[in-house]
Amino acid sequence: MEQSSNYYLYLDECGDQNPANFDPSFPIFTLCGVIVSEEKLHELERQINDLKQRIWNSTHIILHSRDIRKCQNGFEKLFDLSVKEDFYVSVNQILGQDMYVIICCGILKELYIRQYGKMNDVYGLSLSFIMERTIFYLDDLKDNNIFLTTIIERRGKKEDKALFDYYNRILDTGTYWVKSERIKKYFKRFEMKWKKENIVGLQIADLIAYPMTRHILNNEGVNYAYDVIKGNIYQKDGKLYGLKVFPLK
């Protein structure tokens, strides 16, 4: 039996998924996916852990975008500007490598509410987009033995059940563009992990979700973090397939 090619899809969100919770200062929900092969994942894990060990003398600290920006919850070392520069240069070097692929969906809440109301399902919509574009990317690899594991951070009993229901519904019904059988060809396993489990793939998705969100909100503003990662957004036939903004402005 031919050995499977293992790939991972890590998912992280930015913003509140409930359209009824509308914050005019941050009017968006973003779901960001990072696809990586098992081989490249091991190398990314090594590089991230080397960075943690060098700055914190430990690999146990968990990279979280909000804590990093605010220099809190273990990131107080970044108040030292020399340490901060070392950290950001190293993170940018790691994330700037061609070792993973980004597929991201941003829902503009104000426009969405105007057109579809407050009771619609923005998480399920975002997940369906990411799953179908993941399939397009995996098709491009022309490997008939891909085994994809989807990994997302646990939130709580109610939230976790909702996430699992979203996933299973898409598996069972498919999307507008992709039939159920085609989805099931790749999507083999779904796992939920706690933040404390220190999953490097989830931390990379977390670091990427915020600059992607800022870019969607203002694609003309200065966004160095986005400039570092934009080359990894999935492209197909010269088009940016890995970034969906809905509804269009």
PDB file of N, CA, C and O in Angstrom, residues 153-224:
ATOM      1  N   GLU A 153      -8.024  25.443  17.412  1.00  0.00           N
ATOM      2  CA  GLU A 153      -7.895  25.614  18.859  1.00  0.00           C
ATOM      3  C   GLU A 153      -9.236  25.456  19.558  1.00  0.00           C
ATOM      4  O   GLU A 153     -10.259  25.954  19.091  1.00  0.00           O
ATOM      5  N   ARG A 154      -9.228  24.731  20.670  1.00  0.00           N
ATOM      6  CA  ARG A 154     -10.441  24.580  21.473  1.00  0.00           C
ATOM      7  C   ARG A 154     -10.841  25.916  22.089  1.00  0.00           C
ATOM      8  O   ARG A 154      -9.986  26.709  22.477  1.00  0.00           O
ATOM      9  N   ARG A 155     -12.147  26.131  22.220  1.00  0.00           N
ATOM     10  CA  ARG A 155     -12.678  27.361  22.822  1.00  0.00           C
ATOM     11  C   ARG A 155     -13.519  27.074  24.059  1.00  0.00           C
ATOM     12  O   ARG A 155     -13.511  27.813  25.012  1.00  0.00           O
ATOM     13  N   GLY A 156     -14.273  26.011  24.016  1.00  0.00           N
ATOM     14  CA  GLY A 156     -15.198  25.666  25.094  1.00  0.00           C
ATOM     15  C   GLY A 156     -16.164  24.639  24.554  1.00  0.00           C
ATOM     16  O   GLY A 156     -16.238  24.403  23.341  1.00  0.00           O
ATOM     17  N   LYS A 157     -16.919  23.995  25.439  1.00  0.00           N
ATOM     18  CA  LYS A 157     -17.765  22.876  25.032  1.00  0.00           C
ATOM     19  C   LYS A 157     -18.766  23.259  23.949  1.00  0.00           C
ATOM     20  O   LYS A 157     -18.890  22.590  22.923  1.00  0.00           O
ATOM     21  N   LYS A 158     -19.468  24.356  24.160  1.00  0.00           N
ATOM     22  CA  LYS A 158     -20.492  24.795  23.204  1.00  0.00           C
ATOM     23  C   LYS A 158     -19.860  25.206  21.881  1.00  0.00           C
ATOM     24  O   LYS A 158     -20.318  24.824  20.800  1.00  0.00           O
ATOM     25  N   GLU A 159     -18.788  26.001  21.968  1.00  0.00           N
ATOM     26  CA  GLU A 159     -18.121  26.493  20.755  1.00  0.00           C
ATOM     27  C   GLU A 159     -17.493  25.339  19.962  1.00  0.00           C
ATOM     28  O   GLU A 159     -17.565  25.318  18.729  1.00  0.00           O
ATOM     29  N   ASP A 160     -16.896  24.376  20.687  1.00  0.00           N
ATOM     30  CA  ASP A 160     -16.263  23.242  20.018  1.00  0.00           C
ATOM     31  C   ASP A 160     -17.286  22.394  19.274  1.00  0.00           C
ATOM     32  O   ASP A 160     -17.036  21.926  18.152  1.00  0.00           O
ATOM     33  N   LYS A 161     -18.445  22.193  19.885  1.00  0.00           N
ATOM     34  CA  LYS A 161     -19.502  21.420  19.209  1.00  0.00           C
ATOM     35  C   LYS A 161     -19.955  22.130  17.944  1.00  0.00           C
ATOM     36  O   LYS A 161     -20.170  21.499  16.899  1.00  0.00           O
ATOM     37  N   ALA A 162     -20.085  23.464  18.025  1.00  0.00           N
ATOM     38  CA  ALA A 162     -20.509  24.230  16.846  1.00  0.00           C
ATOM     39  C   ALA A 162     -19.485  24.103  15.724  1.00  0.00           C
ATOM     40  O   ALA A 162     -19.848  23.912  14.554  1.00  0.00           O
ATOM     41  N   LEU A 163     -18.182  24.171  16.080  1.00  0.00           N
ATOM     42  CA  LEU A 163     -17.132  24.039  15.072  1.00  0.00           C
ATOM     43  C   LEU A 163     -17.179  22.666  14.403  1.00  0.00           C
ATOM     44  O   LEU A 163     -17.057  22.545  13.178  1.00  0.00           O
ATOM     45  N   PHE A 164     -17.343  21.640  15.215  1.00  0.00           N
ATOM     46  CA  PHE A 164     -17.379  20.279  14.676  1.00  0.00           C
ATOM     47  C   PHE A 164     -18.606  20.083  13.791  1.00  0.00           C
ATOM     48  O   PHE A 164     -18.540  19.421  12.750  1.00  0.00           O
ATOM     49  N   ASP A 165     -19.720  20.695  14.179  1.00  0.00           N
ATOM     50  CA  ASP A 165     -20.939  20.619  13.366  1.00  0.00           C
ATOM     51  C   ASP A 165     -20.748  21.321  12.023  1.00  0.00           C
ATOM     52  O   ASP A 165     -21.196  20.828  10.984  1.00  0.00           O
ATOM     53  N   TYR A 166     -20.100  22.499  12.047  1.00  0.00           N
ATOM     54  CA  TYR A 166     -19.802  23.196  10.784  1.00  0.00           C
ATOM     55  C   TYR A 166     -19.015  22.291   9.851  1.00  0.00           C
ATOM     56  O   TYR A 166     -19.326  22.150   8.668  1.00  0.00           O
ATOM     57  N   TYR A 167     -17.965  21.704  10.393  1.00  0.00           N
ATOM     58  CA  TYR A 167     -17.061  20.865   9.609  1.00  0.00           C
ATOM     59  C   TYR A 167     -17.811  19.668   9.010  1.00  0.00           C
ATOM     60  O   TYR A 167     -17.714  19.390   7.809  1.00  0.00           O
ATOM     61  N   ASN A 168     -18.561  18.969   9.843  1.00  0.00           N
ATOM     62  CA  ASN A 168     -19.277  17.782   9.379  1.00  0.00           C
ATOM     63  C   ASN A 168     -20.353  18.120   8.357  1.00  0.00           C
ATOM     64  O   ASN A 168     -20.595  17.356   7.415  1.00  0.00           O
ATOM     65  N   ARG A 169     -20.995  19.277   8.544  1.00  0.00           N
ATOM     66  CA  ARG A 169     -22.031  19.688   7.595  1.00  0.00           C
ATOM     67  C   ARG A 169     -21.429  19.908   6.208  1.00  0.00           C
ATOM     68  O   ARG A 169     -22.008  19.511   5.189  1.00  0.00           O
ATOM     69  N   ILE A 170     -20.258  20.535   6.170  1.00  0.00           N
ATOM     70  CA  ILE A 170     -19.602  20.775   4.883  1.00  0.00           C
ATOM     71  C   ILE A 170     -19.144  19.455   4.267  1.00  0.00           C
ATOM     72  O   ILE A 170     -19.260  19.240   3.055  1.00  0.00           O
ATOM     73  N   LEU A 171     -18.621  18.541   5.096  1.00  0.00           N
ATOM     74  CA  LEU A 171     -18.244  17.222   4.599  1.00  0.00           C
ATOM     75  C   LEU A 171     -19.438  16.507   3.967  1.00  0.00           C
ATOM     76  O   LEU A 171     -19.323  15.870   2.917  1.00  0.00           O
ATOM     77  N   ASP A 172     -20.596  16.616   4.607  1.00  0.00           N
ATOM     78  CA  ASP A 172     -21.777  15.860   4.176  1.00  0.00           C
ATOM     79  C   ASP A 172     -22.491  16.488   2.986  1.00  0.00           C
ATOM     80  O   ASP A 172     -23.061  15.776   2.154  1.00  0.00           O
ATOM     81  N   THR A 173     -22.491  17.821   2.913  1.00  0.00           N
ATOM     82  CA  THR A 173     -23.283  18.495   1.869  1.00  0.00           C
ATOM     83  C   THR A 173     -22.435  19.083   0.751  1.00  0.00           C
ATOM     84  O   THR A 173     -22.953  19.380  -0.327  1.00  0.00           O
ATOM     85  N   GLY A 174     -21.135  19.279   1.011  1.00  0.00           N
ATOM     86  CA  GLY A 174     -20.290  19.936   0.034  1.00  0.00           C
ATOM     87  C   GLY A 174     -20.536  21.440   0.020  1.00  0.00           C
ATOM     88  O   GLY A 174     -21.219  21.990   0.890  1.00  0.00           O
ATOM     89  N   THR A 175     -19.974  22.105  -0.981  1.00  0.00           N
ATOM     90  CA  THR A 175     -20.188  23.539  -1.160  1.00  0.00           C
ATOM     91  C   THR A 175     -20.750  23.761  -2.563  1.00  0.00           C
ATOM     92  O   THR A 175     -20.967  22.819  -3.320  1.00  0.00           O
ATOM     93  N   TYR A 176     -20.959  25.018  -2.902  1.00  0.00           N
ATOM     94  CA  TYR A 176     -21.491  25.342  -4.227  1.00  0.00           C
ATOM     95  C   TYR A 176     -20.569  24.809  -5.330  1.00  0.00           C
ATOM     96  O   TYR A 176     -21.029  24.335  -6.363  1.00  0.00           O
ATOM     97  N   TRP A 177     -19.248  24.884  -5.096  1.00  0.00           N
ATOM     98  CA  TRP A 177     -18.268  24.532  -6.120  1.00  0.00           C
ATOM     99  C   TRP A 177     -17.733  23.118  -5.993  1.00  0.00           C
ATOM    100  O   TRP A 177     -17.210  22.566  -6.963  1.00  0.00           O
ATOM    101  N   VAL A 178     -17.824  22.532  -4.800  1.00  0.00           N
ATOM    102  CA  VAL A 178     -17.157  21.252  -4.551  1.00  0.00           C
ATOM    103  C   VAL A 178     -18.141  20.256  -3.930  1.00  0.00           C
ATOM    104  O   VAL A 178     -18.766  20.551  -2.914  1.00  0.00           O
ATOM    105  N   LYS A 179     -18.234  19.084  -4.527  1.00  0.00           N
ATOM    106  CA  LYS A 179     -19.135  18.060  -4.004  1.00  0.00           C
ATOM    107  C   LYS A 179     -18.531  17.374  -2.775  1.00  0.00           C
ATOM    108  O   LYS A 179     -17.324  17.363  -2.574  1.00  0.00           O
ATOM    109  N   SER A 180     -19.417  16.763  -2.001  1.00  0.00           N
ATOM    110  CA  SER A 180     -19.021  16.101  -0.759  1.00  0.00           C
ATOM    111  C   SER A 180     -17.923  15.069  -0.985  1.00  0.00           C
ATOM    112  O   SER A 180     -16.961  14.994  -0.222  1.00  0.00           O
ATOM    113  N   GLU A 181     -18.052  14.262  -2.042  1.00  0.00           N
ATOM    114  CA  GLU A 181     -17.084  13.193  -2.288  1.00  0.00           C
ATOM    115  C   GLU A 181     -15.678  13.754  -2.498  1.00  0.00           C
ATOM    116  O   GLU A 181     -14.685  13.153  -2.068  1.00  0.00           O
ATOM    117  N   ARG A 182     -15.611  14.892  -3.156  1.00  0.00           N
ATOM    118  CA  ARG A 182     -14.307  15.502  -3.420  1.00  0.00           C
ATOM    119  C   ARG A 182     -13.688  16.040  -2.132  1.00  0.00           C
ATOM    120  O   ARG A 182     -12.469  15.974  -1.941  1.00  0.00           O
ATOM    121  N   ILE A 183     -14.526  16.569  -1.242  1.00  0.00           N
ATOM    122  CA  ILE A 183     -14.024  17.051   0.047  1.00  0.00           C
ATOM    123  C   ILE A 183     -13.493  15.885   0.878  1.00  0.00           C
ATOM    124  O   ILE A 183     -12.403  15.949   1.456  1.00  0.00           O
ATOM    125  N   LYS A 184     -14.258  14.824   0.922  1.00  0.00           N
ATOM    126  CA  LYS A 184     -13.876  13.673   1.732  1.00  0.00           C
ATOM    127  C   LYS A 184     -12.621  12.973   1.208  1.00  0.00           C
ATOM    128  O   LYS A 184     -11.966  12.224   1.948  1.00  0.00           O
ATOM    129  N   LYS A 185     -12.278  13.206  -0.038  1.00  0.00           N
ATOM    130  CA  LYS A 185     -11.052  12.637  -0.604  1.00  0.00           C
ATOM    131  C   LYS A 185      -9.829  13.109   0.167  1.00  0.00           C
ATOM    132  O   LYS A 185      -8.867  12.355   0.350  1.00  0.00           O
ATOM    133  N   TYR A 186      -9.855  14.376   0.630  1.00  0.00           N
ATOM    134  CA  TYR A 186      -8.700  14.968   1.310  1.00  0.00           C
ATOM    135  C   TYR A 186      -8.904  15.109   2.821  1.00  0.00           C
ATOM    136  O   TYR A 186      -7.991  14.833   3.588  1.00  0.00           O
ATOM    137  N   PHE A 187     -10.069  15.590   3.222  1.00  0.00           N
ATOM    138  CA  PHE A 187     -10.298  15.925   4.634  1.00  0.00           C
ATOM    139  C   PHE A 187     -10.578  14.647   5.417  1.00  0.00           C
ATOM    140  O   PHE A 187     -11.687  14.129   5.416  1.00  0.00           O
ATOM    141  N   LYS A 188      -9.551  14.156   6.111  1.00  0.00           N
ATOM    142  CA  LYS A 188      -9.618  12.842   6.755  1.00  0.00           C
ATOM    143  C   LYS A 188      -9.755  12.916   8.274  1.00  0.00           C
ATOM    144  O   LYS A 188     -10.313  12.015   8.887  1.00  0.00           O
ATOM    145  N   ARG A 189      -9.198  13.943   8.878  1.00  0.00           N
ATOM    146  CA  ARG A 189      -9.182  13.991  10.345  1.00  0.00           C
ATOM    147  C   ARG A 189      -9.406  15.420  10.822  1.00  0.00           C
ATOM    148  O   ARG A 189      -8.910  16.363  10.210  1.00  0.00           O
ATOM    149  N   PHE A 190     -10.141  15.551  11.917  1.00  0.00           N
ATOM    150  CA  PHE A 190     -10.427  16.859  12.513  1.00  0.00           C
ATOM    151  C   PHE A 190     -10.045  16.793  13.986  1.00  0.00           C
ATOM    152  O   PHE A 190     -10.525  15.929  14.721  1.00  0.00           O
ATOM    153  N   GLU A 191      -9.145  17.695  14.417  1.00  0.00           N
ATOM    154  CA  GLU A 191      -8.669  17.686  15.803  1.00  0.00           C
ATOM    155  C   GLU A 191      -8.828  19.062  16.419  1.00  0.00           C
ATOM    156  O   GLU A 191      -8.678  20.084  15.738  1.00  0.00           O
ATOM    157  N   MET A 192      -9.123  19.075  17.704  1.00  0.00           N
ATOM    158  CA  MET A 192      -9.187  20.311  18.480  1.00  0.00           C
ATOM    159  C   MET A 192      -8.145  20.247  19.577  1.00  0.00           C
ATOM    160  O   MET A 192      -8.033  19.236  20.274  1.00  0.00           O
ATOM    161  N   LYS A 193      -7.368  21.311  19.708  1.00  0.00           N
ATOM    162  CA  LYS A 193      -6.282  21.341  20.672  1.00  0.00           C
ATOM    163  C   LYS A 193      -6.417  22.560  21.574  1.00  0.00           C
ATOM    164  O   LYS A 193      -6.839  23.634  21.135  1.00  0.00           O
ATOM    165  N   TRP A 194      -6.053  22.417  22.835  1.00  0.00           N
ATOM    166  CA  TRP A 194      -6.008  23.550  23.750  1.00  0.00           C
ATOM    167  C   TRP A 194      -4.779  24.404  23.469  1.00  0.00           C
ATOM    168  O   TRP A 194      -3.737  23.882  23.048  1.00  0.00           O
ATOM    169  N   LYS A 195      -4.895  25.689  23.714  1.00  0.00           N
ATOM    170  CA  LYS A 195      -3.749  26.586  23.524  1.00  0.00           C
ATOM    171  C   LYS A 195      -2.541  26.099  24.326  1.00  0.00           C
ATOM    172  O   LYS A 195      -1.402  26.167  23.869  1.00  0.00           O
ATOM    173  N   LYS A 196      -2.794  25.590  25.550  1.00  0.00           N
ATOM    174  CA  LYS A 196      -1.711  25.161  26.433  1.00  0.00           C
ATOM    175  C   LYS A 196      -0.933  23.964  25.873  1.00  0.00           C
ATOM    176  O   LYS A 196       0.154  23.650  26.355  1.00  0.00           O
ATOM    177  N   GLU A 197      -1.463  23.306  24.842  1.00  0.00           N
ATOM    178  CA  GLU A 197      -0.762  22.170  24.246  1.00  0.00           C
ATOM    179  C   GLU A 197       0.402  22.615  23.373  1.00  0.00           C
ATOM    180  O   GLU A 197       1.174  21.778  22.891  1.00  0.00           O
ATOM    181  N   ASN A 198       0.507  23.930  23.154  1.00  0.00           N
ATOM    182  CA  ASN A 198       1.701  24.496  22.513  1.00  0.00           C
ATOM    183  C   ASN A 198       1.906  23.925  21.101  1.00  0.00           C
ATOM    184  O   ASN A 198       2.991  23.448  20.764  1.00  0.00           O
ATOM    185  N   ILE A 199       0.868  24.019  20.282  1.00  0.00           N
ATOM    186  CA  ILE A 199       0.910  23.523  18.911  1.00  0.00           C
ATOM    187  C   ILE A 199       1.486  24.613  18.008  1.00  0.00           C
ATOM    188  O   ILE A 199       0.872  25.670  17.823  1.00  0.00           O
ATOM    189  N   VAL A 200       2.658  24.384  17.456  1.00  0.00           N
ATOM    190  CA  VAL A 200       3.346  25.416  16.681  1.00  0.00           C
ATOM    191  C   VAL A 200       2.526  25.836  15.461  1.00  0.00           C
ATOM    192  O   VAL A 200       2.459  27.022  15.113  1.00  0.00           O
ATOM    193  N   GLY A 201       1.887  24.882  14.776  1.00  0.00           N
ATOM    194  CA  GLY A 201       1.085  25.232  13.607  1.00  0.00           C
ATOM    195  C   GLY A 201      -0.023  26.213  13.927  1.00  0.00           C
ATOM    196  O   GLY A 201      -0.307  27.135  13.144  1.00  0.00           O
ATOM    197  N   LEU A 202      -0.678  26.033  15.073  1.00  0.00           N
ATOM    198  CA  LEU A 202      -1.726  26.963  15.494  1.00  0.00           C
ATOM    199  C   LEU A 202      -1.145  28.333  15.822  1.00  0.00           C
ATOM    200  O   LEU A 202      -1.777  29.373  15.574  1.00  0.00           O
ATOM    201  N   GLN A 203       0.052  28.351  16.381  1.00  0.00           N
ATOM    202  CA  GLN A 203       0.693  29.636  16.703  1.00  0.00           C
ATOM    203  C   GLN A 203       1.061  30.386  15.428  1.00  0.00           C
ATOM    204  O   GLN A 203       0.938  31.613  15.352  1.00  0.00           O
ATOM    205  N   ILE A 204       1.484  29.668  14.396  1.00  0.00           N
ATOM    206  CA  ILE A 204       1.788  30.309  13.119  1.00  0.00           C
ATOM    207  C   ILE A 204       0.507  30.886  12.517  1.00  0.00           C
ATOM    208  O   ILE A 204       0.490  32.023  12.019  1.00  0.00           O
ATOM    209  N   ALA A 205      -0.590  30.137  12.573  1.00  0.00           N
ATOM    210  CA  ALA A 205      -1.869  30.646  12.069  1.00  0.00           C
ATOM    211  C   ALA A 205      -2.301  31.891  12.833  1.00  0.00           C
ATOM    212  O   ALA A 205      -2.825  32.854  12.254  1.00  0.00           O
ATOM    213  N   ASP A 206      -2.069  31.904  14.140  1.00  0.00           N
ATOM    214  CA  ASP A 206      -2.399  33.064  14.977  1.00  0.00           C
ATOM    215  C   ASP A 206      -1.579  34.286  14.565  1.00  0.00           C
ATOM    216  O   ASP A 206      -2.110  35.405  14.445  1.00  0.00           O
ATOM    217  N   LEU A 207      -0.286  34.092  14.338  1.00  0.00           N
ATOM    218  CA  LEU A 207       0.585  35.207  13.950  1.00  0.00           C
ATOM    219  C   LEU A 207       0.202  35.777  12.589  1.00  0.00           C
ATOM    220  O   LEU A 207       0.379  36.967  12.329  1.00  0.00           O
ATOM    221  N   ILE A 208      -0.339  34.939  11.722  1.00  0.00           N
ATOM    222  CA  ILE A 208      -0.688  35.361  10.369  1.00  0.00           C
ATOM    223  C   ILE A 208      -2.072  36.008  10.306  1.00  0.00           C
ATOM    224  O   ILE A 208      -2.309  36.921   9.508  1.00  0.00           O
ATOM    225  N   ALA A 209      -2.997  35.565  11.153  1.00  0.00           N
ATOM    226  CA  ALA A 209      -4.388  36.033  11.068  1.00  0.00           C
ATOM    227  C   ALA A 209      -4.516  37.542  11.254  1.00  0.00           C
ATOM    228  O   ALA A 209      -5.304  38.196  10.550  1.00  0.00           O
ATOM    229  N   TYR A 210      -3.749  38.122  12.195  1.00  0.00           N
ATOM    230  CA  TYR A 210      -3.907  39.553  12.473  1.00  0.00           C
ATOM    231  C   TYR A 210      -3.431  40.435  11.315  1.00  0.00           C
ATOM    232  O   TYR A 210      -4.173  41.334  10.880  1.00  0.00           O
ATOM    233  N   PRO A 211      -2.227  40.232  10.761  1.00  0.00           N
ATOM    234  CA  PRO A 211      -1.837  41.063   9.617  1.00  0.00           C
ATOM    235  C   PRO A 211      -2.715  40.856   8.392  1.00  0.00           C
ATOM    236  O   PRO A 211      -2.947  41.798   7.624  1.00  0.00           O
ATOM    237  N   MET A 212      -3.237  39.647   8.196  1.00  0.00           N
ATOM    238  CA  MET A 212      -4.175  39.429   7.100  1.00  0.00           C
ATOM    239  C   MET A 212      -5.440  40.254   7.317  1.00  0.00           C
ATOM    240  O   MET A 212      -5.962  40.877   6.384  1.00  0.00           O
ATOM    241  N   THR A 213      -5.920  40.285   8.554  1.00  0.00           N
ATOM    242  CA  THR A 213      -7.128  41.055   8.876  1.00  0.00           C
ATOM    243  C   THR A 213      -6.899  42.544   8.672  1.00  0.00           C
ATOM    244  O   THR A 213      -7.744  43.250   8.095  1.00  0.00           O
ATOM    245  N   ARG A 214      -5.761  43.040   9.140  1.00  0.00           N
ATOM    246  CA  ARG A 214      -5.444  44.452   8.946  1.00  0.00           C
ATOM    247  C   ARG A 214      -5.376  44.815   7.469  1.00  0.00           C
ATOM    248  O   ARG A 214      -5.820  45.892   7.057  1.00  0.00           O
ATOM    249  N   HIS A 215      -4.842  43.920   6.668  1.00  0.00           N
ATOM    250  CA  HIS A 215      -4.754  44.168   5.221  1.00  0.00           C
ATOM    251  C   HIS A 215      -6.150  44.254   4.605  1.00  0.00           C
ATOM    252  O   HIS A 215      -6.402  45.103   3.738  1.00  0.00           O
ATOM    253  N   ILE A 216      -7.042  43.375   5.017  1.00  0.00           N
ATOM    254  CA  ILE A 216      -8.403  43.401   4.475  1.00  0.00           C
ATOM    255  C   ILE A 216      -9.104  44.704   4.844  1.00  0.00           C
ATOM    256  O   ILE A 216      -9.789  45.314   4.016  1.00  0.00           O
ATOM    257  N   LEU A 217      -8.909  45.155   6.080  1.00  0.00           N
ATOM    258  CA  LEU A 217      -9.548  46.396   6.522  1.00  0.00           C
ATOM    259  C   LEU A 217      -8.968  47.622   5.829  1.00  0.00           C
ATOM    260  O   LEU A 217      -9.679  48.593   5.553  1.00  0.00           O
ATOM    261  N   ASN A 218      -7.654  47.581   5.554  1.00  0.00           N
ATOM    262  CA  ASN A 218      -7.001  48.742   4.938  1.00  0.00           C
ATOM    263  C   ASN A 218      -5.806  48.266   4.115  1.00  0.00           C
ATOM    264  O   ASN A 218      -4.698  48.158   4.625  1.00  0.00           O
ATOM    265  N   ASN A 219      -6.057  47.973   2.848  1.00  0.00           N
ATOM    266  CA  ASN A 219      -4.981  47.422   2.025  1.00  0.00           C
ATOM    267  C   ASN A 219      -4.010  48.481   1.510  1.00  0.00           C
ATOM    268  O   ASN A 219      -3.073  48.174   0.790  1.00  0.00           O
ATOM    269  N   GLU A 220      -4.226  49.736   1.916  1.00  0.00           N
ATOM    270  CA  GLU A 220      -3.310  50.809   1.505  1.00  0.00           C
ATOM    271  C   GLU A 220      -2.404  51.239   2.655  1.00  0.00           C
ATOM    272  O   GLU A 220      -1.467  52.006   2.461  1.00  0.00           O
ATOM    273  N   GLY A 221      -2.701  50.757   3.871  1.00  0.00           N
ATOM    274  CA  GLY A 221      -1.924  51.171   5.033  1.00  0.00           C
ATOM    275  C   GLY A 221      -0.599  50.429   5.136  1.00  0.00           C
ATOM    276  O   GLY A 221      -0.374  49.408   4.478  1.00  0.00           O
ATOM    277  N   VAL A 222       0.291  50.961   5.976  1.00  0.00           N
ATOM    278  CA  VAL A 222       1.573  50.296   6.223  1.00  0.00           C
ATOM    279  C   VAL A 222       1.319  49.017   7.022  1.00  0.00           C
ATOM    280  O   VAL A 222       0.666  49.045   8.058  1.00  0.00           O
ATOM    281  N   ASN A 223       1.825  47.903   6.513  1.00  0.00           N
ATOM    282  CA  ASN A 223       1.579  46.615   7.153  1.00  0.00           C
ATOM    283  C   ASN A 223       2.760  45.696   6.841  1.00  0.00           C
ATOM    284  O   ASN A 223       2.700  44.843   5.962  1.00  0.00           O
ATOM    285  N   TYR A 224       3.864  45.897   7.579  1.00  0.00           N
ATOM    286  CA  TYR A 224       5.088  45.153   7.301  1.00  0.00           C
ATOM    287  C   TYR A 224       4.900  43.651   7.485  1.00  0.00           C
ATOM    288  O   TYR A 224       5.486  42.853   6.745  1.00  0.00           O
TER     289      TYR A 224
END
